[in-house]
């Protein structure tokens, strides 16, 4: 209500007021969606009505997302180094171009997540792609630059320019360690070993990002949200790296309570005040939580659709207390069981936003948009500002042409704005 009153004061009393409202983003890592659709897996809303286009549905008012995340592997056709295979590891460049183009065409912001591996890259697995294993550290840095640049150029060419780029996934202990099982190139905050190498690799990746996608925001993604001392140590050691956003994974069953997350976010605001923060991965079980979770919060949020929704609501309530946080992404929301014509997954994860058994949307899907809140901005915009170049629309969807804007409320560059 206070926001609405402010707008009317500006319009009717001529007060000049500018609110620094940071655009917020909410969405999910939907990297398997294209595979599901290619295999004719059906999606339904919470009431059982078939969803013809999942991306359009996510953009619609019921869900209200404005961003999507997609991962990219170097050569995912290979088996994992331990000999296992995983149907989720299918995102080569051609796959990503196809999905990312659709994401951008639907009007979402796009986050591109480079894994710099043939398989999962995470705190325990940062294995160098098989085709890069013979390279020296100097040659590897050049390869990272060239590969990143080529991938981004191809995405730009098909109209899928990323808005956010992660040069590495959950790189809490470095990346591109070498062959499977090696410990030689891992980074720890307790000593200086390997950090120069890590910073060089990151620097070359980011250089390519800046050259090809200068408007994109660079995210350094880690997953030690439950351990402030390690998180601080990582970002202090990366202080010389050119990036914009601190990206965190936060899963309560691995990273502890919301109060622990809140403490980390407060500390980040204090120690790194120039960096925005995004929760680039989160999720919670709606059925069959494993027995080996680090923290069991089932007494607070039951392992049920209702418990998953309650976790989501509580997480959003907490994040809204932190002005430095402007992004929230659910990991693998599109999980939807196995299709009738193929086995898209070998094992269910059971923390997506569609029920694996019924293929119906779960309640948590519909509350994530609450993170966005009211993103109205009140600006002192000159009355003679032409609107043709600004992408300006009335609230009922009519595009304004070149005439000066009269006083009123508009959608300008995707945000609600009051013009005085």
Coordinates of C-alpha atoms in Angstrom, one line a residue:
X1 CA 0.0 0.0 0.0
X2 CA 2.8 2.4 0.8
X3 CA 4.2 1.8 -2.7
X4 CA 0.8 2.7 -4.3
X5 CA 0.5 5.9 -2.2
X6 CA 3.9 7.0 -3.3
X7 CA 3.0 6.6 -6.9
X8 CA -0.2 8.7 -6.5
X9 CA 1.7 11.4 -4.7
X10 CA 4.1 11.6 -7.6
X11 CA 1.4 11.8 -10.1
X12 CA -1.0 14.2 -8.4
X13 CA 1.4 16.4 -6.4
X14 CA 4.3 16.5 -8.8
X15 CA 6.8 15.2 -6.3
X16 CA 10.0 14.1 -7.9
X17 CA 10.9 10.7 -6.5
X18 CA 13.1 8.0 -7.8
X19 CA 13.1 4.5 -6.2
X20 CA 16.2 2.4 -6.9
X21 CA 14.2 -0.8 -7.5
X22 CA 16.5 -3.7 -8.5
X23 CA 14.9 -6.0 -11.0
X24 CA 14.4 -9.5 -9.5
X25 CA 14.4 -12.8 -11.3
X26 CA 12.7 -16.0 -10.5
X27 CA 12.8 -19.2 -12.5
X28 CA 14.4 -22.6 -12.7
X29 CA 17.1 -24.8 -14.2
X30 CA 15.0 -26.4 -16.9
X31 CA 17.8 -28.2 -18.7
X32 CA 16.0 -31.5 -19.2
X33 CA 12.7 -29.9 -20.5
X34 CA 13.7 -30.3 -24.2
X35 CA 14.4 -34.0 -23.6
X36 CA 11.1 -34.6 -21.9
X37 CA 9.2 -32.8 -24.7
X38 CA 11.1 -34.7 -27.4
X39 CA 10.0 -37.9 -25.7
X40 CA 6.3 -36.9 -25.4
X41 CA 6.1 -36.6 -21.7
X42 CA 2.8 -35.0 -20.7
X43 CA 2.6 -32.0 -18.3
X44 CA -0.6 -31.0 -16.5
X45 CA -1.5 -28.1 -14.3
X46 CA -2.5 -28.6 -10.7
X47 CA -6.2 -29.2 -11.7
X48 CA -5.3 -31.9 -14.3
X49 CA -5.6 -29.7 -17.5
X50 CA -3.0 -30.6 -20.1
X51 CA -0.3 -28.0 -20.6
X52 CA 0.5 -27.7 -24.4
X53 CA 3.6 -25.5 -24.0
X54 CA 5.4 -25.6 -20.7
X55 CA 7.5 -22.6 -21.3
X56 CA 4.5 -20.4 -22.1
X57 CA 2.8 -21.8 -19.0
X58 CA 5.7 -20.9 -16.8
X59 CA 5.6 -17.3 -18.3
X60 CA 1.8 -17.0 -17.7
X61 CA 0.2 -15.3 -14.8
X62 CA -0.4 -18.5 -12.8
X63 CA 3.3 -19.2 -12.6
X64 CA 4.8 -15.8 -13.4
X65 CA 8.5 -16.7 -13.9
X66 CA 10.8 -14.3 -15.8
X67 CA 14.0 -16.2 -16.1
X68 CA 15.3 -19.7 -16.9
X69 CA 18.7 -21.5 -16.4
X70 CA 20.3 -24.0 -18.8
X71 CA 23.5 -26.0 -18.3
X72 CA 26.1 -26.8 -21.0
X73 CA 28.5 -29.7 -21.0
X74 CA 31.5 -30.0 -23.4
X75 CA 30.9 -33.5 -24.7
X76 CA 28.0 -35.1 -22.9
X77 CA 27.8 -38.0 -25.3
X78 CA 30.6 -39.7 -23.3
X79 CA 30.0 -41.8 -20.2
X80 CA 31.0 -40.4 -16.9
X81 CA 34.6 -41.1 -15.9
X82 CA 33.4 -43.8 -13.4
X83 CA 31.6 -45.6 -16.2
X84 CA 28.1 -44.6 -15.3
X85 CA 25.6 -42.9 -17.7
X86 CA 23.0 -40.3 -16.8
X87 CA 20.1 -39.3 -19.0
X88 CA 20.2 -35.8 -17.6
X89 CA 23.7 -35.3 -19.0
X90 CA 22.6 -34.5 -22.6
X91 CA 23.1 -30.7 -22.9
X92 CA 25.6 -30.3 -25.7
X93 CA 25.8 -27.0 -27.6
X94 CA 23.2 -28.0 -30.3
X95 CA 20.7 -29.0 -27.6
X96 CA 21.4 -25.8 -25.6
X97 CA 21.0 -23.6 -28.7
X98 CA 17.6 -25.1 -29.4
X99 CA 16.3 -24.7 -25.9
X100 CA 17.9 -21.3 -25.2
X101 CA 16.5 -19.9 -28.4
X102 CA 13.0 -20.8 -27.3
X103 CA 13.6 -19.4 -23.8
X104 CA 14.6 -16.0 -25.3
X105 CA 11.7 -16.0 -27.8
X106 CA 9.3 -16.4 -24.9
X107 CA 10.8 -13.3 -23.2
X108 CA 12.6 -14.9 -20.3
X109 CA 16.0 -13.8 -19.1
X110 CA 18.5 -16.6 -19.8
X111 CA 21.2 -17.9 -17.4
X112 CA 23.8 -20.1 -19.1
X113 CA 25.7 -22.5 -16.8
X114 CA 29.0 -23.7 -18.2
X115 CA 30.0 -26.9 -16.6
X116 CA 33.4 -27.1 -18.3
X117 CA 33.2 -30.9 -18.1
X118 CA 31.8 -33.8 -20.1
X119 CA 29.7 -34.7 -17.0
X120 CA 28.4 -33.2 -13.8
X121 CA 30.7 -30.4 -12.3
X122 CA 30.1 -29.9 -8.6
X123 CA 32.1 -29.6 -5.4
X124 CA 33.2 -33.3 -5.6
X125 CA 33.5 -33.5 -9.4
X126 CA 35.3 -31.0 -11.6
X127 CA 36.9 -33.3 -14.1
X128 CA 38.5 -31.9 -17.2
X129 CA 36.8 -32.9 -20.5
X130 CA 38.4 -35.9 -22.0
X131 CA 39.4 -34.0 -25.2
X132 CA 41.3 -31.5 -23.1
X133 CA 43.3 -33.8 -20.8
X134 CA 46.6 -33.6 -22.8
X135 CA 46.7 -29.8 -22.6
X136 CA 49.2 -27.9 -20.4
X137 CA 47.8 -25.3 -17.9
X138 CA 48.7 -22.5 -20.4
X139 CA 47.0 -24.4 -23.3
X140 CA 44.0 -25.2 -21.1
X141 CA 43.5 -21.5 -20.3
X142 CA 43.5 -20.7 -24.0
X143 CA 41.1 -23.6 -24.7
X144 CA 38.7 -22.3 -22.0
X145 CA 38.8 -18.9 -23.7
X146 CA 38.3 -20.2 -27.2
X147 CA 35.6 -22.7 -26.2
X148 CA 33.6 -20.1 -24.2
X149 CA 33.8 -17.6 -27.0
X150 CA 32.7 -20.1 -29.7
X151 CA 29.8 -21.3 -27.7
X152 CA 28.6 -17.8 -26.9
X153 CA 29.0 -16.7 -30.5
X154 CA 26.8 -19.6 -31.7
X155 CA 24.2 -18.7 -29.1
X156 CA 24.2 -15.1 -30.1
X157 CA 23.9 -16.1 -33.8
X158 CA 20.6 -17.9 -33.2
X159 CA 19.1 -15.2 -31.0
X160 CA 19.9 -16.8 -27.7
X161 CA 22.2 -14.3 -26.0
X162 CA 22.5 -15.0 -22.3
X163 CA 21.6 -12.4 -19.8
X164 CA 23.6 -14.2 -17.0
X165 CA 26.6 -16.4 -17.5
X166 CA 28.1 -18.9 -15.0
X167 CA 31.8 -19.7 -15.9
X168 CA 31.7 -22.9 -13.9
X169 CA 29.2 -24.8 -11.8
X170 CA 29.6 -24.9 -8.0
X171 CA 33.2 -24.1 -8.2
X172 CA 33.8 -23.9 -4.5
X173 CA 37.1 -25.9 -4.8
X174 CA 38.2 -24.8 -8.3
X175 CA 37.5 -26.4 -11.6
X176 CA 39.1 -28.4 -14.4
X177 CA 41.1 -30.5 -11.9
X178 CA 42.3 -33.0 -14.5
X179 CA 41.6 -36.7 -15.0
X180 CA 39.0 -38.4 -12.9
X181 CA 40.0 -38.9 -9.3
X182 CA 43.0 -36.5 -9.2
X183 CA 43.4 -34.1 -6.3
X184 CA 46.4 -32.2 -7.7
X185 CA 44.6 -29.0 -8.8
X186 CA 41.9 -28.6 -6.1
X187 CA 41.6 -25.3 -4.2
X188 CA 41.1 -25.0 -0.5
X189 CA 40.8 -21.8 1.5
X190 CA 43.3 -23.1 4.0
X191 CA 46.2 -22.7 1.7
X192 CA 47.4 -20.9 -1.5
X193 CA 47.9 -23.9 -3.7
X194 CA 46.3 -23.8 -7.1
X195 CA 44.5 -20.5 -6.7
X196 CA 46.6 -18.7 -9.3
X197 CA 45.7 -21.4 -11.8
X198 CA 42.0 -21.2 -10.9
X199 CA 41.9 -17.4 -11.2
X200 CA 43.7 -17.7 -14.6
X201 CA 41.1 -20.2 -15.9
X202 CA 38.2 -18.1 -14.6
X203 CA 39.8 -14.9 -16.1
X204 CA 40.0 -16.4 -19.5
X205 CA 36.4 -17.7 -19.4
X206 CA 35.2 -14.3 -18.2
X207 CA 37.2 -12.4 -20.9
X208 CA 35.4 -14.4 -23.6
X209 CA 32.1 -13.6 -21.9
X210 CA 32.8 -9.9 -21.8
X211 CA 33.9 -9.8 -25.4
X212 CA 30.9 -11.7 -26.9
X213 CA 28.1 -10.7 -24.4
X214 CA 29.2 -7.4 -22.8
X215 CA 25.7 -6.8 -21.3
X216 CA 25.6 -10.2 -19.6
X217 CA 26.1 -10.4 -15.8
X218 CA 28.8 -12.8 -14.7
X219 CA 28.0 -15.1 -11.8
X220 CA 30.6 -17.0 -9.6
X221 CA 28.6 -20.0 -8.3
X222 CA 29.5 -21.8 -5.1
X223 CA 27.6 -24.1 -2.8
X224 CA 29.0 -23.4 0.7
X225 CA 26.0 -21.4 1.8
X226 CA 25.9 -23.3 5.1
X227 CA 29.6 -22.5 5.9
X228 CA 30.3 -18.8 6.1
X229 CA 34.0 -19.1 6.7
X230 CA 34.5 -21.1 3.5
X231 CA 32.3 -18.9 1.5
X232 CA 34.1 -15.8 2.7
X233 CA 37.5 -17.4 1.9
X234 CA 36.5 -18.3 -1.6
X235 CA 35.2 -14.9 -2.6
X236 CA 38.1 -13.1 -0.9
X237 CA 40.5 -15.2 -2.9
X238 CA 38.6 -14.3 -6.1
X239 CA 38.5 -10.6 -5.4
X240 CA 40.7 -9.8 -8.4
X241 CA 38.3 -11.7 -10.7
X242 CA 35.9 -9.6 -12.9
X243 CA 32.4 -10.7 -12.0
X244 CA 29.1 -9.2 -11.0
X245 CA 27.0 -11.6 -8.9
X246 CA 27.6 -14.1 -6.1
X247 CA 25.6 -17.3 -6.9
X248 CA 24.8 -19.7 -4.2
X249 CA 23.3 -23.2 -4.1
X250 CA 21.0 -23.6 -1.1
X251 CA 19.4 -26.9 -0.3
X252 CA 18.3 -27.1 3.4
X253 CA 19.0 -30.8 3.6
X254 CA 22.6 -30.2 2.7
X255 CA 23.2 -26.6 3.8
X256 CA 21.3 -26.3 7.1
X257 CA 18.5 -24.0 8.3
X258 CA 17.2 -20.8 6.9
X259 CA 18.8 -19.0 9.8
X260 CA 22.2 -20.2 8.7
X261 CA 21.4 -19.0 5.1
X262 CA 20.3 -15.7 6.5
X263 CA 23.6 -15.3 8.4
X264 CA 25.6 -16.0 5.2
X265 CA 23.5 -13.5 3.2
X266 CA 24.0 -10.8 5.9
X267 CA 27.8 -11.5 5.9
X268 CA 27.9 -11.3 2.1
X269 CA 26.2 -7.9 2.2
X270 CA 28.8 -6.7 4.8
X271 CA 32.0 -8.1 3.2
X272 CA 31.0 -7.8 -0.5
X273 CA 28.6 -4.8 -0.6
X274 CA 29.2 -4.3 -4.4
X275 CA 28.0 -7.8 -5.3
X276 CA 24.4 -8.8 -5.9
X277 CA 23.5 -12.3 -4.7
X278 CA 21.3 -14.9 -6.4
X279 CA 20.1 -18.3 -5.1
X280 CA 20.8 -20.1 -8.4
X281 CA 19.8 -23.5 -7.1
X282 CA 17.3 -24.6 -4.5
X283 CA 14.8 -27.4 -4.0
X284 CA 13.0 -29.5 -1.4
X285 CA 11.5 -33.0 -1.5
X286 CA 7.8 -33.6 -1.9
X287 CA 8.1 -37.4 -1.5
X288 CA 10.8 -40.0 -0.6
X289 CA 13.5 -38.0 1.0
X290 CA 16.7 -40.1 1.1
X291 CA 18.0 -41.4 4.4
X292 CA 21.5 -39.9 4.0
X293 CA 20.5 -36.2 4.0
X294 CA 22.8 -34.0 6.2
X295 CA 19.9 -32.2 7.8
X296 CA 16.4 -33.5 8.3
X297 CA 13.8 -30.7 8.4
X298 CA 10.8 -32.9 7.9
X299 CA 9.4 -31.9 11.3
X300 CA 9.2 -28.3 10.0
X301 CA 8.4 -28.9 6.3
X302 CA 6.8 -32.3 5.8
X303 CA 8.0 -34.5 2.9
X304 CA 4.9 -33.8 1.0
X305 CA 3.6 -31.3 -1.6
X306 CA 2.3 -29.1 1.2
X307 CA 5.7 -29.3 3.0
X308 CA 7.5 -28.4 -0.2
X309 CA 5.2 -25.4 -0.6
X310 CA 5.7 -24.3 3.0
X311 CA 9.5 -24.5 2.5
X312 CA 9.2 -22.3 -0.6
X313 CA 7.1 -19.7 1.2
X314 CA 9.5 -19.6 4.2
X315 CA 12.5 -19.3 1.9
X316 CA 10.9 -16.4 0.0
X317 CA 10.0 -14.7 3.2
X318 CA 13.6 -14.9 4.4
X319 CA 15.1 -13.8 1.0
X320 CA 12.9 -10.7 0.9
X321 CA 14.7 -9.5 4.1
X322 CA 17.9 -9.2 2.2
X323 CA 18.2 -6.3 -0.2
X324 CA 21.3 -7.8 -1.8
X325 CA 19.4 -10.9 -3.1
X326 CA 17.7 -10.5 -6.5
X327 CA 17.5 -14.0 -8.0
X328 CA 15.8 -17.3 -7.0
X329 CA 16.1 -20.4 -9.2
X330 CA 14.6 -23.9 -8.6
X331 CA 16.8 -26.8 -9.7
X332 CA 15.2 -29.3 -12.0
X333 CA 11.6 -28.1 -11.6
X334 CA 10.6 -29.9 -14.8
X335 CA 11.2 -33.3 -13.4
X336 CA 8.1 -35.3 -14.4
X337 CA 8.7 -39.1 -14.1
X338 CA 9.4 -41.3 -17.0
X339 CA 7.5 -40.9 -20.3
X340 CA 5.4 -43.5 -21.9
X341 CA 7.7 -44.0 -24.8
X342 CA 11.1 -43.8 -23.2
X343 CA 13.1 -43.7 -20.0
X344 CA 14.1 -40.0 -19.7
X345 CA 15.5 -40.7 -16.3
X346 CA 16.8 -43.8 -14.6
X347 CA 16.1 -42.5 -11.1
X348 CA 13.6 -39.9 -9.8
X349 CA 14.9 -37.1 -7.7
X350 CA 11.5 -36.2 -6.2
X351 CA 12.1 -32.6 -5.6
X352 CA 10.9 -31.1 -8.9
X353 CA 7.7 -29.1 -9.3
X354 CA 5.6 -31.7 -11.1
X355 CA 4.5 -34.9 -9.5
X356 CA 6.4 -37.8 -11.0
X357 CA 3.4 -40.1 -10.7
X358 CA 0.5 -37.9 -11.8
X359 CA 2.5 -35.5 -14.0
X360 CA 0.5 -32.7 -12.3
X361 CA 2.0 -29.4 -11.1
X362 CA 2.7 -29.2 -7.4
X363 CA 1.6 -26.2 -5.2
X364 CA 5.2 -24.8 -4.8
X365 CA 5.3 -24.0 -8.5
X366 CA 2.6 -21.3 -8.0
X367 CA 4.2 -19.5 -5.1
X368 CA 7.7 -18.9 -6.4
X369 CA 6.5 -15.7 -8.2
X370 CA 5.9 -14.2 -4.7
X371 CA 9.7 -13.5 -4.6
X372 CA 9.2 -10.9 -7.3
X373 CA 6.9 -8.8 -5.2
X374 CA 5.9 -5.4 -6.6
X375 CA 8.6 -4.2 -8.9
X376 CA 6.9 -0.9 -9.7
X377 CA 9.4 1.9 -10.2
X378 CA 8.6 5.6 -9.7
X379 CA 10.8 7.7 -12.0
X380 CA 11.1 11.3 -12.9
X381 CA 10.9 10.9 -16.7
X382 CA 10.7 14.0 -18.8
X383 CA 7.3 14.4 -20.5
X384 CA 8.9 14.8 -23.9
X385 CA 10.9 11.6 -23.7
X386 CA 10.1 9.6 -26.9
X387 CA 8.8 6.2 -26.3
X388 CA 9.5 4.5 -29.6
X389 CA 13.0 3.3 -28.6
X390 CA 12.1 2.2 -25.1
X391 CA 9.7 -0.6 -25.6
X392 CA 6.9 1.2 -23.8
X393 CA 3.4 -0.2 -23.3
X394 CA 0.2 0.8 -21.6
X395 CA -1.0 -1.4 -18.8
X396 CA -3.6 -2.9 -21.2
X397 CA -0.8 -4.0 -23.6
X398 CA -0.9 -1.2 -26.2
X399 CA 2.5 -0.2 -27.5
X400 CA 3.2 3.5 -27.4
X401 CA 4.7 4.9 -30.6
X402 CA 6.8 8.0 -30.9
X403 CA 4.6 10.6 -29.2
X404 CA 5.6 12.1 -25.9
X405 CA 4.3 10.1 -22.9
X406 CA 1.5 11.7 -21.0
X407 CA 1.4 11.2 -17.2
X408 CA 0.4 7.7 -16.2
X409 CA 1.5 4.2 -15.5
X410 CA 3.4 2.2 -18.2
X411 CA 5.4 -0.9 -18.8
X412 CA 8.9 0.4 -19.8
X413 CA 11.7 -2.0 -20.5
X414 CA 9.7 -4.8 -18.7
X415 CA 9.0 -2.8 -15.5
X416 CA 6.0 -0.9 -14.3
X417 CA 6.8 2.9 -14.2
X418 CA 4.9 6.0 -13.3
X419 CA 5.6 8.9 -15.6
X420 CA 5.1 12.4 -14.1

